[in-house]
C-alpha cells in the first residue's frame, strides 16, 4: 500500500484508464515465492489533456497528450480508445497520434448518447453506435481496422461486460442479452427480476464481470444463489440512532470514572 502523502493530488480529472493487461494479471498466492512486481501503467483523462503515469513504489509522470472533451476511455497496451461528446477516437500512446473511429450516434440531433467501450483483447475494442432504430456493436483494432462481424441491440445498452467468448449486455428493458463474439450470434436472453423502481432505487445501472469468477463453498444447493440488494448508504435515522447510542455509552463511562 502506497501512503496517500506520496502521491500529489491530481486536478481536473474526468476519468481513469488502467491498462487492461494489468487488471488481468493472475492473483498471487500466499504460498508463492515473492517476485518483483511490474509497475502499473494508466492514463489520467483530464479536461484538456491525457496524462500517462506509471505506479510502483511511487507515482511517475510519463507525458501529456493534448485532448479535450473526453467522457470515457479504455486502455490496452499502447492503445487508448476514448470517447468525446460526438465520436470515438483511437490514440497511439507511444506515437502520441490520434484518429477518429465512429460517431456515437449516426443520427443528427439525436441528443446526448452514452458511450460504451469494452476491451476485448490486447489489441481489440468493442464500441457501440446508435443508428436511430437500433444500436450496432463494432469490433475495432488498435489500428482502427474493423474485425469480426457486428452485434446489434434494439436499444442503447446500459452496460456491457465481457468474459470470453461472450459479450453480456444489460438493456433498458431489464434483460441481459448474451452474444458470442466468435459467431456474433445471440445465445441467451436473461430476464432480470429487479426491485420496483423508486427515488432510492432507480433501477439496474451496471453489469460487471469478475476476472476470477466467484467461489461457492459447496456444489450442493448452488441453484439457490440469488442476487441480493445491499444498501450502500444507511438512512439518516439509523445514523442518528447509532450516534445517540454511542453518546449515551460515553456518558455512562464518564459517570463510572467519576
Short mmCIF file of C-alpha atoms in Angstrom, two decimals:
data_model
loop_
_atom_site.label_atom_id
_atom_site.label_comp_id
_atom_site.label_asym_id
_atom_site.label_seq_id
_atom_site.Cartn_x
_atom_site.Cartn_y
_atom_site.Cartn_z
CA UNK A 1 0.00 0.00 0.00
CA UNK A 2 1.38 3.39 -1.03
CA UNK A 3 0.81 6.16 1.54
CA UNK A 4 -1.51 8.90 0.30
CA UNK A 5 1.06 11.58 1.06
CA UNK A 6 3.43 10.08 -1.53
CA UNK A 7 1.05 10.89 -4.39
CA UNK A 8 0.30 14.52 -5.08
CA UNK A 9 -3.32 15.47 -5.83
CA UNK A 10 -4.35 15.24 -9.50
CA UNK A 11 -6.68 18.01 -10.61
CA UNK A 12 -9.32 18.34 -13.35
CA UNK A 13 -9.68 14.55 -13.63
CA UNK A 14 -12.57 13.26 -15.75
CA UNK A 15 -11.83 9.53 -15.60
CA UNK A 16 -9.02 6.97 -15.38
CA UNK A 17 -7.98 4.25 -17.81
CA UNK A 18 -5.81 1.46 -16.37
CA UNK A 19 -4.02 -0.79 -18.84
CA UNK A 20 -6.41 -3.73 -19.16
CA UNK A 21 -3.48 -6.15 -19.24
CA UNK A 22 -2.62 -5.17 -15.66
CA UNK A 23 -6.16 -5.89 -14.47
CA UNK A 24 -5.89 -9.41 -15.90
CA UNK A 25 -2.75 -10.38 -14.01
CA UNK A 26 -3.25 -13.65 -12.11
CA UNK A 27 -3.62 -13.15 -8.35
CA UNK A 28 -0.62 -14.05 -6.23
CA UNK A 29 -0.97 -16.94 -3.82
CA UNK A 30 0.29 -16.62 -0.25
CA UNK A 31 2.43 -19.69 -0.85
CA UNK A 32 4.16 -18.17 -3.88
CA UNK A 33 7.74 -17.02 -3.58
CA UNK A 34 7.73 -13.19 -3.61
CA UNK A 35 8.54 -11.88 -7.07
CA UNK A 36 9.30 -8.36 -8.30
CA UNK A 37 6.06 -6.64 -9.26
CA UNK A 38 5.87 -4.85 -12.59
CA UNK A 39 4.66 -1.25 -12.45
CA UNK A 40 1.05 -0.49 -13.33
CA UNK A 41 0.52 1.88 -16.24
CA UNK A 42 -2.56 4.06 -16.51
CA UNK A 43 -3.91 7.21 -18.11
CA UNK A 44 -5.49 10.12 -16.29
CA UNK A 45 -8.03 11.72 -18.60
CA UNK A 46 -8.35 15.41 -17.76
CA UNK A 47 -10.44 18.22 -19.21
CA UNK A 48 -7.84 19.29 -21.75
CA UNK A 49 -5.20 16.55 -21.81
CA UNK A 50 -4.40 12.89 -21.22
CA UNK A 51 -1.61 12.27 -18.72
CA UNK A 52 0.27 8.97 -18.68
CA UNK A 53 1.63 7.61 -15.39
CA UNK A 54 3.30 4.50 -14.02
CA UNK A 55 2.85 3.36 -10.44
CA UNK A 56 5.11 1.12 -8.41
CA UNK A 57 6.85 2.37 -5.27
CA UNK A 58 5.85 5.87 -6.28
CA UNK A 59 3.85 7.63 -8.96
CA UNK A 60 5.88 8.62 -12.03
CA UNK A 61 4.65 11.03 -14.69
CA UNK A 62 5.48 9.94 -18.25
CA UNK A 63 3.96 12.53 -20.59
CA UNK A 64 0.93 14.59 -21.58
CA UNK A 65 -1.11 14.27 -24.78
CA UNK A 66 -3.41 17.20 -25.66
CA UNK A 67 -7.08 16.16 -25.88
CA UNK A 68 -10.25 18.00 -24.87
CA UNK A 69 -13.78 16.86 -24.18
CA UNK A 70 -13.17 13.23 -23.19
CA UNK A 71 -16.01 11.48 -21.36
CA UNK A 72 -14.91 7.81 -21.32
CA UNK A 73 -11.69 5.91 -22.05
CA UNK A 74 -10.38 2.34 -22.04
CA UNK A 75 -6.77 1.28 -22.49
CA UNK A 76 -4.99 -1.89 -23.55
CA UNK A 77 -1.26 -1.76 -24.21
CA UNK A 78 -0.23 1.24 -26.27
CA UNK A 79 -3.77 1.91 -27.48
CA UNK A 80 -6.30 4.16 -25.76
CA UNK A 81 -9.87 4.26 -27.08
CA UNK A 82 -11.52 7.46 -25.90
CA UNK A 83 -14.97 8.94 -26.46
CA UNK A 84 -15.81 12.62 -26.56
CA UNK A 85 -19.26 14.20 -26.94
CA UNK A 86 -19.59 13.08 -30.58
CA UNK A 87 -17.03 10.44 -31.61
CA UNK A 88 -14.91 7.50 -30.57
CA UNK A 89 -11.20 8.11 -31.12
CA UNK A 90 -8.10 5.92 -31.04
CA UNK A 91 -4.85 7.21 -29.56
CA UNK A 92 -1.47 5.56 -30.00
CA UNK A 93 0.15 6.44 -26.68
CA UNK A 94 3.69 5.76 -27.86
CA UNK A 95 3.42 7.80 -31.06
CA UNK A 96 1.02 10.35 -29.48
CA UNK A 97 -1.14 10.13 -32.62
CA UNK A 98 -4.94 10.25 -32.82
CA UNK A 99 -7.61 9.42 -35.39
CA UNK A 100 -11.44 9.32 -35.18
CA UNK A 101 -13.22 5.96 -35.41
CA UNK A 102 -17.00 6.17 -35.33
CA UNK A 103 -19.70 8.62 -34.22
CA UNK A 104 -21.59 7.86 -31.03
CA UNK A 105 -24.78 8.43 -33.00
CA UNK A 106 -25.31 8.19 -36.75
CA UNK A 107 -28.48 10.29 -36.45
CA UNK A 108 -28.14 14.10 -36.48
CA UNK A 109 -29.50 15.91 -33.42
CA UNK A 110 -30.19 12.67 -31.58
CA UNK A 111 -29.33 14.23 -28.24
CA UNK A 112 -26.69 13.02 -25.78
CA UNK A 113 -25.64 9.40 -26.29
CA UNK A 114 -23.93 7.39 -23.57
CA UNK A 115 -20.68 5.93 -24.99
CA UNK A 116 -19.60 2.35 -24.37
CA UNK A 117 -16.07 0.96 -24.80
CA UNK A 118 -15.16 -2.63 -23.88
CA UNK A 119 -11.69 -4.14 -24.12
CA UNK A 120 -11.82 -7.49 -25.93
CA UNK A 121 -8.13 -8.37 -26.23
CA UNK A 122 -4.69 -6.76 -26.18
CA UNK A 123 -5.43 -5.05 -29.49
CA UNK A 124 -9.22 -5.04 -29.82
CA UNK A 125 -12.15 -2.98 -28.53
CA UNK A 126 -15.94 -3.17 -28.79
CA UNK A 127 -17.67 0.19 -29.30
CA UNK A 128 -21.35 0.94 -29.90
CA UNK A 129 -23.11 3.42 -32.18
CA UNK A 130 -26.80 4.42 -32.25
CA UNK A 131 -28.41 4.25 -35.72
CA UNK A 132 -31.79 5.73 -34.82
CA UNK A 133 -33.57 2.37 -34.89
CA UNK A 134 -31.06 0.13 -33.14
CA UNK A 135 -27.54 0.05 -31.72
CA UNK A 136 -24.60 -1.51 -33.53
CA UNK A 137 -21.63 -3.03 -31.74
CA UNK A 138 -18.44 -2.74 -33.79
CA UNK A 139 -15.20 -4.61 -33.07
CA UNK A 140 -12.19 -2.44 -33.84
CA UNK A 141 -8.43 -2.96 -33.52
CA UNK A 142 -5.97 -0.52 -32.03
CA UNK A 143 -5.01 0.41 -35.60
CA UNK A 144 -8.63 1.34 -36.37
CA UNK A 145 -9.45 -1.70 -38.51
CA UNK A 146 -12.88 -3.36 -38.11
CA UNK A 147 -12.74 -7.09 -37.34
CA UNK A 148 -15.25 -9.90 -36.85
CA UNK A 149 -18.86 -9.00 -37.61
CA UNK A 150 -21.17 -6.63 -35.75
CA UNK A 151 -23.55 -7.04 -32.83
CA UNK A 152 -26.98 -5.41 -32.75
CA UNK A 153 -29.40 -4.41 -29.99
CA UNK A 154 -32.87 -2.91 -30.21
CA UNK A 155 -31.95 -0.08 -27.82
CA UNK A 156 -28.93 1.63 -26.30
CA UNK A 157 -27.14 -0.69 -23.85
CA UNK A 158 -26.96 0.39 -20.24
CA UNK A 159 -23.81 -1.65 -19.65
CA UNK A 160 -21.65 -4.20 -21.47
CA UNK A 161 -19.43 -6.79 -19.82
CA UNK A 162 -17.09 -9.28 -21.47
CA UNK A 163 -15.99 -12.77 -20.45
CA UNK A 164 -14.52 -14.62 -23.42
CA UNK A 165 -16.17 -15.64 -25.66
CA UNK A 166 -19.34 -13.87 -24.52
CA UNK A 167 -20.38 -10.23 -24.54
CA UNK A 168 -23.14 -9.65 -21.98
CA UNK A 169 -25.32 -6.58 -22.41
CA UNK A 170 -27.73 -5.04 -19.91
CA UNK A 171 -30.61 -3.34 -21.74
CA UNK A 172 -33.21 -0.79 -20.54
CA UNK A 173 -35.96 -3.45 -20.57
CA UNK A 174 -34.04 -5.20 -17.76
CA UNK A 175 -32.85 -8.11 -19.83
CA UNK A 176 -29.31 -9.33 -20.35
CA UNK A 177 -28.51 -10.41 -23.90
CA UNK A 178 -25.51 -12.71 -24.30
CA UNK A 179 -23.73 -12.82 -27.66
CA UNK A 180 -20.82 -14.94 -28.82
CA UNK A 181 -18.13 -12.67 -30.22
CA UNK A 182 -16.88 -15.52 -32.42
CA UNK A 183 -20.16 -16.02 -34.28
CA UNK A 184 -21.94 -12.78 -33.24
CA UNK A 185 -24.99 -14.99 -32.53
CA UNK A 186 -27.41 -14.25 -29.69
CA UNK A 187 -27.05 -17.33 -27.48
CA UNK A 188 -29.18 -16.41 -24.46
CA UNK A 189 -31.53 -13.78 -23.05
CA UNK A 190 -31.85 -13.48 -19.27
CA UNK A 191 -34.72 -11.58 -17.67
CA UNK A 192 -33.75 -9.69 -14.52
CA UNK A 193 -36.38 -9.53 -11.78
CA UNK A 194 -35.34 -6.33 -10.05
CA UNK A 195 -36.90 -4.41 -7.19
CA UNK A 196 -39.55 -1.88 -8.20
CA UNK A 197 -38.07 1.48 -9.17
CA UNK A 198 -38.21 4.32 -6.66
CA UNK A 199 -36.27 7.53 -5.91
CA UNK A 200 -33.85 5.46 -3.82
CA UNK A 201 -33.71 2.61 -6.36
CA UNK A 202 -33.58 3.99 -9.93
CA UNK A 203 -33.08 0.52 -11.38
CA UNK A 204 -30.24 -1.54 -12.78
CA UNK A 205 -27.21 0.51 -13.78
CA UNK A 206 -24.21 -1.76 -14.45
CA UNK A 207 -23.09 -5.24 -15.41
CA UNK A 208 -19.65 -6.27 -14.18
CA UNK A 209 -17.59 -9.39 -14.85
CA UNK A 210 -15.26 -10.75 -12.19
CA UNK A 211 -11.94 -11.80 -13.70
CA UNK A 212 -11.54 -14.76 -11.33
CA UNK A 213 -15.19 -15.76 -11.07
CA UNK A 214 -16.64 -16.46 -7.64
CA UNK A 215 -16.34 -19.37 -5.26
CA UNK A 216 -19.16 -21.48 -3.83
CA UNK A 217 -18.18 -23.46 -0.72
CA UNK A 218 -20.20 -26.46 -1.83
CA UNK A 219 -21.54 -27.83 -5.09
CA UNK A 220 -24.82 -28.55 -3.32
CA UNK A 221 -27.72 -26.09 -3.43
CA UNK A 222 -25.78 -23.70 -5.68
CA UNK A 223 -29.03 -23.22 -7.60
CA UNK A 224 -30.34 -21.39 -4.53
CA UNK A 225 -27.93 -18.49 -5.04
CA UNK A 226 -29.83 -15.28 -5.62
CA UNK A 227 -28.72 -11.66 -6.11
CA UNK A 228 -29.30 -9.56 -3.01
CA UNK A 229 -29.65 -5.80 -2.83
CA UNK A 230 -27.30 -4.15 -0.35
CA UNK A 231 -27.97 -0.61 0.84
CA UNK A 232 -24.76 1.39 0.41
CA UNK A 233 -25.97 4.46 2.29
CA UNK A 234 -27.74 4.00 5.59
CA UNK A 235 -30.89 6.02 6.22
CA UNK A 236 -30.25 9.16 8.26
CA UNK A 237 -32.49 7.87 11.07
CA UNK A 238 -30.22 4.85 11.54
CA UNK A 239 -27.10 7.01 11.58
CA UNK A 240 -28.61 9.37 14.17
CA UNK A 241 -29.75 6.45 16.33
CA UNK A 242 -26.25 4.96 16.29
CA UNK A 243 -24.65 8.31 17.14
CA UNK A 244 -27.14 8.77 20.02
CA UNK A 245 -26.36 5.28 21.35
CA UNK A 246 -22.61 5.93 21.19
CA UNK A 247 -23.07 9.25 23.03
CA UNK A 248 -25.10 7.58 25.77
CA UNK A 249 -22.41 4.90 26.17
CA UNK A 250 -19.71 7.55 26.53
CA UNK A 251 -21.78 9.40 29.14
CA UNK A 252 -22.14 6.22 31.20
CA UNK A 253 -18.39 5.58 31.04
CA UNK A 254 -17.70 9.13 32.20
CA UNK A 255 -20.04 8.67 35.17
CA UNK A 256 -18.33 5.42 36.14
CA UNK A 257 -14.94 7.13 36.07
CA UNK A 258 -16.23 9.93 38.30
#
